[in-house]
Tab-separated table of C-alpha atoms and ligand atoms in Angstrom:
chain	number	residue	atom	x	y	z
A	1	UNK	CA	-35.500	-136.534	-195.623
A	2	UNK	CA	-34.542	-134.521	-192.587
A	3	UNK	CA	-37.205	-132.308	-191.116
A	4	UNK	CA	-36.573	-129.358	-188.852
A	5	UNK	CA	-38.734	-126.517	-187.558
A	6	UNK	CA	-38.777	-123.526	-189.897
A	7	UNK	CA	-36.994	-121.376	-187.344
A	8	UNK	CA	-34.152	-123.853	-186.753
A	9	UNK	CA	-30.743	-122.180	-186.712
A	10	UNK	CA	-28.110	-122.801	-189.383
A	11	UNK	CA	-26.039	-124.553	-186.724
A	12	UNK	CA	-28.915	-126.912	-185.923
A	13	UNK	CA	-29.584	-127.537	-189.608
A	14	UNK	CA	-25.945	-128.256	-190.275
A	15	UNK	CA	-25.775	-130.756	-187.395
A	16	UNK	CA	-28.902	-132.503	-188.666
A	17	UNK	CA	-27.456	-132.751	-192.193
A	18	UNK	CA	-24.155	-134.125	-190.886
A	19	UNK	CA	-25.953	-136.709	-188.726
A	20	UNK	CA	-28.123	-137.754	-191.660
A	21	UNK	CA	-24.995	-138.180	-193.809
A	22	UNK	CA	-23.274	-140.251	-191.145
A	23	UNK	CA	-26.375	-142.462	-190.867
A	24	UNK	CA	-26.620	-142.841	-194.653
A	25	UNK	CA	-22.949	-143.681	-195.181
A	26	UNK	CA	-21.609	-144.907	-191.826
A	27	UNK	CA	-17.877	-144.482	-191.443
A	28	UNK	CA	-17.452	-143.038	-194.931
A	29	UNK	CA	-16.632	-139.365	-195.297
A	30	UNK	CA	-19.158	-137.536	-197.477
A	31	UNK	CA	-18.358	-133.850	-197.930
A	32	UNK	CA	-21.205	-131.398	-197.411
A	33	UNK	CA	-21.007	-128.611	-199.983
A	34	UNK	CA	-23.255	-125.872	-198.561
A	35	UNK	CA	-25.044	-124.398	-201.599
A	36	UNK	CA	-25.299	-120.743	-200.624
A	37	UNK	CA	-27.021	-119.135	-203.622
A	38	UNK	CA	-29.500	-116.406	-202.693
A	39	UNK	CA	-28.912	-116.848	-198.969
A	40	UNK	CA	-28.564	-113.809	-196.719
A	41	UNK	CA	-25.139	-112.986	-195.347
A	42	UNK	CA	-26.206	-113.655	-191.755
A	43	UNK	CA	-26.715	-117.312	-192.565
A	44	UNK	CA	-23.303	-117.530	-194.234
A	45	UNK	CA	-21.733	-116.066	-191.089
A	46	UNK	CA	-23.701	-118.512	-188.934
A	47	UNK	CA	-22.404	-121.433	-191.010
A	48	UNK	CA	-18.820	-120.193	-190.633
A	49	UNK	CA	-19.269	-119.749	-186.878
A	50	UNK	CA	-20.606	-123.319	-186.706
A	51	UNK	CA	-17.326	-124.421	-188.283
A	52	UNK	CA	-18.440	-124.973	-191.857
A	53	UNK	CA	-15.788	-124.304	-194.484
A	54	UNK	CA	-16.979	-125.880	-197.748
A	55	UNK	CA	-19.400	-123.860	-199.874
A	56	UNK	CA	-20.868	-124.145	-203.352
A	57	UNK	CA	-21.743	-121.088	-205.422
A	58	UNK	CA	-23.699	-120.836	-208.667
A	59	UNK	CA	-22.503	-117.494	-209.959
A	60	UNK	CA	-18.954	-116.233	-210.202
A	61	UNK	CA	-19.859	-112.603	-209.516
A	62	UNK	CA	-22.017	-113.326	-206.450
A	63	UNK	CA	-19.320	-115.661	-205.144
A	64	UNK	CA	-16.583	-113.078	-205.532
A	65	UNK	CA	-18.518	-110.448	-203.630
A	66	UNK	CA	-19.257	-112.909	-200.865
A	67	UNK	CA	-15.955	-114.695	-200.468
A	68	UNK	CA	-12.961	-112.654	-201.685
A	69	UNK	CA	-12.618	-110.744	-198.429
A	70	UNK	CA	-13.262	-113.834	-196.322
A	71	UNK	CA	-10.388	-115.860	-197.749
A	72	UNK	CA	-7.908	-114.089	-195.475
A	73	UNK	CA	-10.115	-114.632	-192.404
A	74	UNK	CA	-10.765	-118.323	-193.145
A	75	UNK	CA	-7.648	-119.757	-194.808
A	76	UNK	CA	-9.175	-123.253	-194.757
A	77	UNK	CA	-12.212	-122.137	-196.765
A	78	UNK	CA	-12.955	-124.238	-199.864
A	79	UNK	CA	-15.199	-123.041	-202.659
A	80	UNK	CA	-16.847	-125.112	-205.378
A	81	UNK	CA	-18.441	-123.644	-208.478
A	82	UNK	CA	-21.670	-125.582	-208.997
A	83	UNK	CA	-23.428	-123.363	-211.545
A	84	UNK	CA	-22.878	-123.041	-215.288
A	85	UNK	CA	-19.736	-121.180	-216.386
A	86	UNK	CA	-19.346	-118.943	-219.427
A	87	UNK	CA	-15.921	-118.855	-221.015
A	88	UNK	CA	-15.600	-115.097	-220.492
A	89	UNK	CA	-15.716	-115.766	-216.727
A	90	UNK	CA	-13.054	-118.488	-216.772
A	91	UNK	CA	-10.314	-116.325	-215.292
A	92	UNK	CA	-12.510	-115.068	-212.464
A	93	UNK	CA	-13.585	-118.639	-211.735
A	94	UNK	CA	-10.027	-119.995	-211.732
A	95	UNK	CA	-8.938	-117.143	-209.464
A	96	UNK	CA	-11.639	-117.836	-206.882
A	97	UNK	CA	-12.674	-121.479	-206.813
A	98	UNK	CA	-10.867	-124.570	-205.528
A	99	UNK	CA	-13.027	-126.936	-207.560
A	100	UNK	CA	-15.023	-126.266	-210.717
A	101	UNK	CA	-17.820	-128.846	-210.844
A	102	UNK	CA	-19.436	-127.766	-214.087
A	103	UNK	CA	-16.983	-128.461	-216.893
A	104	UNK	CA	-19.205	-129.661	-219.734
A	105	UNK	CA	-17.734	-128.736	-223.106
A	106	UNK	CA	-14.465	-128.544	-225.020
A	107	UNK	CA	-14.537	-124.781	-225.449
A	108	UNK	CA	-14.755	-124.345	-221.689
A	109	UNK	CA	-11.948	-126.851	-221.082
A	110	UNK	CA	-9.704	-124.881	-223.417
A	111	UNK	CA	-10.663	-121.600	-221.789
A	112	UNK	CA	-10.080	-122.922	-218.253
A	113	UNK	CA	-6.671	-124.312	-219.260
A	114	UNK	CA	-5.648	-120.919	-220.662
A	115	UNK	CA	-6.842	-119.159	-217.496
A	116	UNK	CA	-4.918	-121.623	-215.300
A	117	UNK	CA	-1.721	-121.127	-217.318
A	118	UNK	CA	-2.084	-117.384	-217.042
A	119	UNK	CA	-2.879	-117.287	-213.321
A	120	UNK	CA	-0.660	-120.179	-212.215
A	121	UNK	CA	-3.539	-121.653	-210.220
A	122	UNK	CA	-4.942	-125.092	-210.970
A	123	UNK	CA	-8.355	-125.839	-209.418
A	124	UNK	CA	-9.640	-129.402	-209.748
A	125	UNK	CA	-12.450	-129.942	-212.221
A	126	UNK	CA	-15.438	-132.255	-212.222
A	127	UNK	CA	-17.300	-132.938	-215.436
A	128	UNK	CA	-21.035	-132.263	-215.274
A	129	UNK	CA	-23.041	-135.010	-216.951
A	130	UNK	CA	-26.564	-134.488	-218.297
A	131	UNK	CA	-27.666	-137.933	-217.139
A	132	UNK	CA	-31.298	-137.305	-218.091
A	133	UNK	CA	-30.297	-136.161	-221.597
A	134	UNK	CA	-32.533	-133.111	-221.154
A	135	UNK	CA	-32.376	-130.718	-224.128
A	136	UNK	CA	-31.916	-127.432	-222.242
A	137	UNK	CA	-29.778	-128.736	-219.417
A	138	UNK	CA	-26.098	-128.122	-218.825
A	139	UNK	CA	-23.787	-131.105	-218.809
A	140	UNK	CA	-22.190	-133.357	-221.379
A	141	UNK	CA	-24.301	-136.243	-222.667
A	142	UNK	CA	-23.225	-139.601	-221.217
A	143	UNK	CA	-22.244	-140.834	-224.681
A	144	UNK	CA	-19.851	-137.910	-225.173
A	145	UNK	CA	-18.239	-138.078	-221.738
A	146	UNK	CA	-15.197	-140.182	-222.662
A	147	UNK	CA	-14.258	-137.845	-225.461
A	148	UNK	CA	-14.599	-134.719	-223.316
A	149	UNK	CA	-12.635	-136.355	-220.503
A	150	UNK	CA	-9.806	-137.260	-222.869
A	151	UNK	CA	-9.771	-133.771	-224.338
A	152	UNK	CA	-9.821	-132.025	-220.945
A	153	UNK	CA	-7.114	-134.160	-219.353
A	154	UNK	CA	-4.988	-134.897	-222.433
A	155	UNK	CA	-5.124	-131.930	-224.773
A	156	UNK	CA	-5.823	-129.308	-222.079
A	157	UNK	CA	-3.975	-130.830	-219.132
A	158	UNK	CA	-6.806	-130.175	-216.684
A	159	UNK	CA	-6.986	-132.117	-213.428
A	160	UNK	CA	-10.334	-133.893	-213.635
A	161	UNK	CA	-11.113	-135.719	-210.414
A	162	UNK	CA	-14.853	-136.317	-210.505
A	163	UNK	CA	-18.307	-136.140	-212.035
A	164	UNK	CA	-21.358	-134.100	-211.103
A	165	UNK	CA	-25.050	-134.384	-212.049
A	166	UNK	CA	-28.411	-132.757	-211.434
A	167	UNK	CA	-31.125	-135.352	-212.154
A	168	UNK	CA	-34.289	-134.234	-213.962
A	169	UNK	CA	-36.852	-132.649	-211.651
A	170	UNK	CA	-39.807	-134.856	-210.795
A	171	UNK	CA	-38.080	-138.122	-211.686
A	172	UNK	CA	-36.660	-140.700	-209.317
A	173	UNK	CA	-33.020	-139.761	-208.814
A	174	UNK	CA	-31.653	-143.235	-208.126
A	175	UNK	CA	-31.107	-144.310	-211.766
A	176	UNK	CA	-29.224	-141.056	-212.417
A	177	UNK	CA	-27.035	-141.494	-209.351
A	178	UNK	CA	-26.332	-145.088	-210.386
A	179	UNK	CA	-25.398	-144.020	-213.910
A	180	UNK	CA	-23.075	-141.277	-212.642
A	181	UNK	CA	-21.389	-143.718	-210.242
A	182	UNK	CA	-20.844	-146.226	-213.039
A	183	UNK	CA	-19.410	-143.583	-215.395
A	184	UNK	CA	-17.012	-142.350	-212.698
A	185	UNK	CA	-15.872	-145.874	-211.984
A	186	UNK	CA	-15.230	-146.529	-215.669
A	187	UNK	CA	-13.063	-143.418	-215.863
A	188	UNK	CA	-11.358	-144.114	-212.537
A	189	UNK	CA	-12.557	-140.819	-211.049
A	190	UNK	CA	-12.688	-140.589	-207.259
A	191	UNK	CA	-15.262	-137.873	-206.741
A	192	UNK	CA	-19.012	-138.015	-207.238
A	193	UNK	CA	-21.014	-134.827	-206.627
A	194	UNK	CA	-24.679	-135.754	-206.473
A	195	UNK	CA	-27.634	-135.248	-204.159
A	196	UNK	CA	-29.367	-132.063	-202.968
A	197	UNK	CA	-31.701	-131.240	-200.051
A	198	UNK	CA	-34.406	-133.697	-201.110
A	199	UNK	CA	-32.228	-136.679	-201.932
A	200	UNK	CA	-28.759	-136.296	-200.424
A	201	UNK	CA	-29.166	-139.320	-198.146
A	202	UNK	CA	-29.995	-141.509	-201.123
A	203	UNK	CA	-27.014	-140.064	-202.986
A	204	UNK	CA	-24.757	-140.778	-200.012
A	205	UNK	CA	-25.972	-144.377	-199.889
A	206	UNK	CA	-25.237	-144.664	-203.619
A	207	UNK	CA	-21.650	-143.521	-203.326
A	208	UNK	CA	-21.651	-139.721	-203.420
A	209	UNK	CA	-18.431	-138.202	-202.104
A	210	UNK	CA	-19.930	-134.689	-202.222
A	211	UNK	CA	-23.549	-133.663	-201.653
A	212	UNK	CA	-24.683	-130.118	-202.468
A	213	UNK	CA	-27.213	-128.973	-199.872
A	214	UNK	CA	-28.935	-125.588	-199.974
A	215	UNK	CA	-32.293	-125.156	-198.278
A	216	UNK	CA	-31.949	-128.048	-195.809
A	217	UNK	CA	-28.677	-126.506	-194.610
A	218	UNK	CA	-29.488	-122.782	-194.618
A	219	UNK	CA	-33.309	-122.685	-194.571
A	220	UNK	CA	-35.550	-121.626	-197.465
A	221	UNK	CA	-33.920	-119.317	-200.013
A	222	UNK	CA	-34.885	-115.653	-200.356
A	223	UNK	CA	-36.177	-115.666	-196.791
A	224	UNK	CA	-34.877	-114.758	-193.323
B	301	PLP	C1	-29.303	-124.767	-205.590
B	301	PLP	C2	-28.459	-125.938	-205.939
B	301	PLP	C3	-28.292	-127.005	-205.048
B	301	PLP	C4	-28.968	-127.084	-203.697
B	301	PLP	O1	-30.362	-127.140	-203.840
B	301	PLP	P1	-31.303	-127.460	-202.574
B	301	PLP	O2	-32.461	-128.179	-203.155
B	301	PLP	O3	-31.647	-126.146	-201.956
B	301	PLP	O4	-30.522	-128.315	-201.649
B	301	PLP	C5	-27.467	-128.040	-205.439
B	301	PLP	N1	-26.840	-128.054	-206.634
B	301	PLP	C6	-26.975	-127.045	-207.507
B	301	PLP	C7	-26.244	-127.116	-208.795
B	301	PLP	C8	-27.796	-125.968	-207.200
B	301	PLP	O5	-27.940	-124.988	-208.096
């Protein structure tokens, strides 16, 4: 785990995260999705000034307020939805995000496809997998993944390019990362979104193509 003084700048934190990623997966590009939920605007600006362009947001509404006006200023901005999506927000999500990482059920696949047809915009989707089979957690169960993938790509025509998981809290993450990597390989999917502040280096070593880093990148949430 990287450790930095509490008052480290976002620029310093970002550099440390990028170095840690390079050390964990030498010569392989691992994208750093900066998870910006509940971070003050000053830190978002600092990340942009440092050259960061890839951000992950949990809520459609918060993301729209934060990013709509910045699209014109930063044309190379890329936004990932990493939080759960309700079908009544599908159109807003399709309008704003470049990648939707949290597709996890047929109803949502159908709703996203309808929104994409209507708006003429086709963000990539990742399927979120509930690798720990936790009752209250978002994500499709591993045993139902093939069926959802076939439905989303076949029936709905969505572009599914990867898988995403959030391992159970307080459990070793490695078996979950290994399972997600195996499932993606079986489906021939290129992208693997796994790893957060506490375990992104492990995830990178285990094949992550995208790590979602919040507090290690920006500093503690709801502070500063
Ligand atoms: C908040 C969040 C993260 C980042 O969490 P940190 O522990 O702060 O790095 C990653 N993924 C998702 C889905 C999140 O909600």
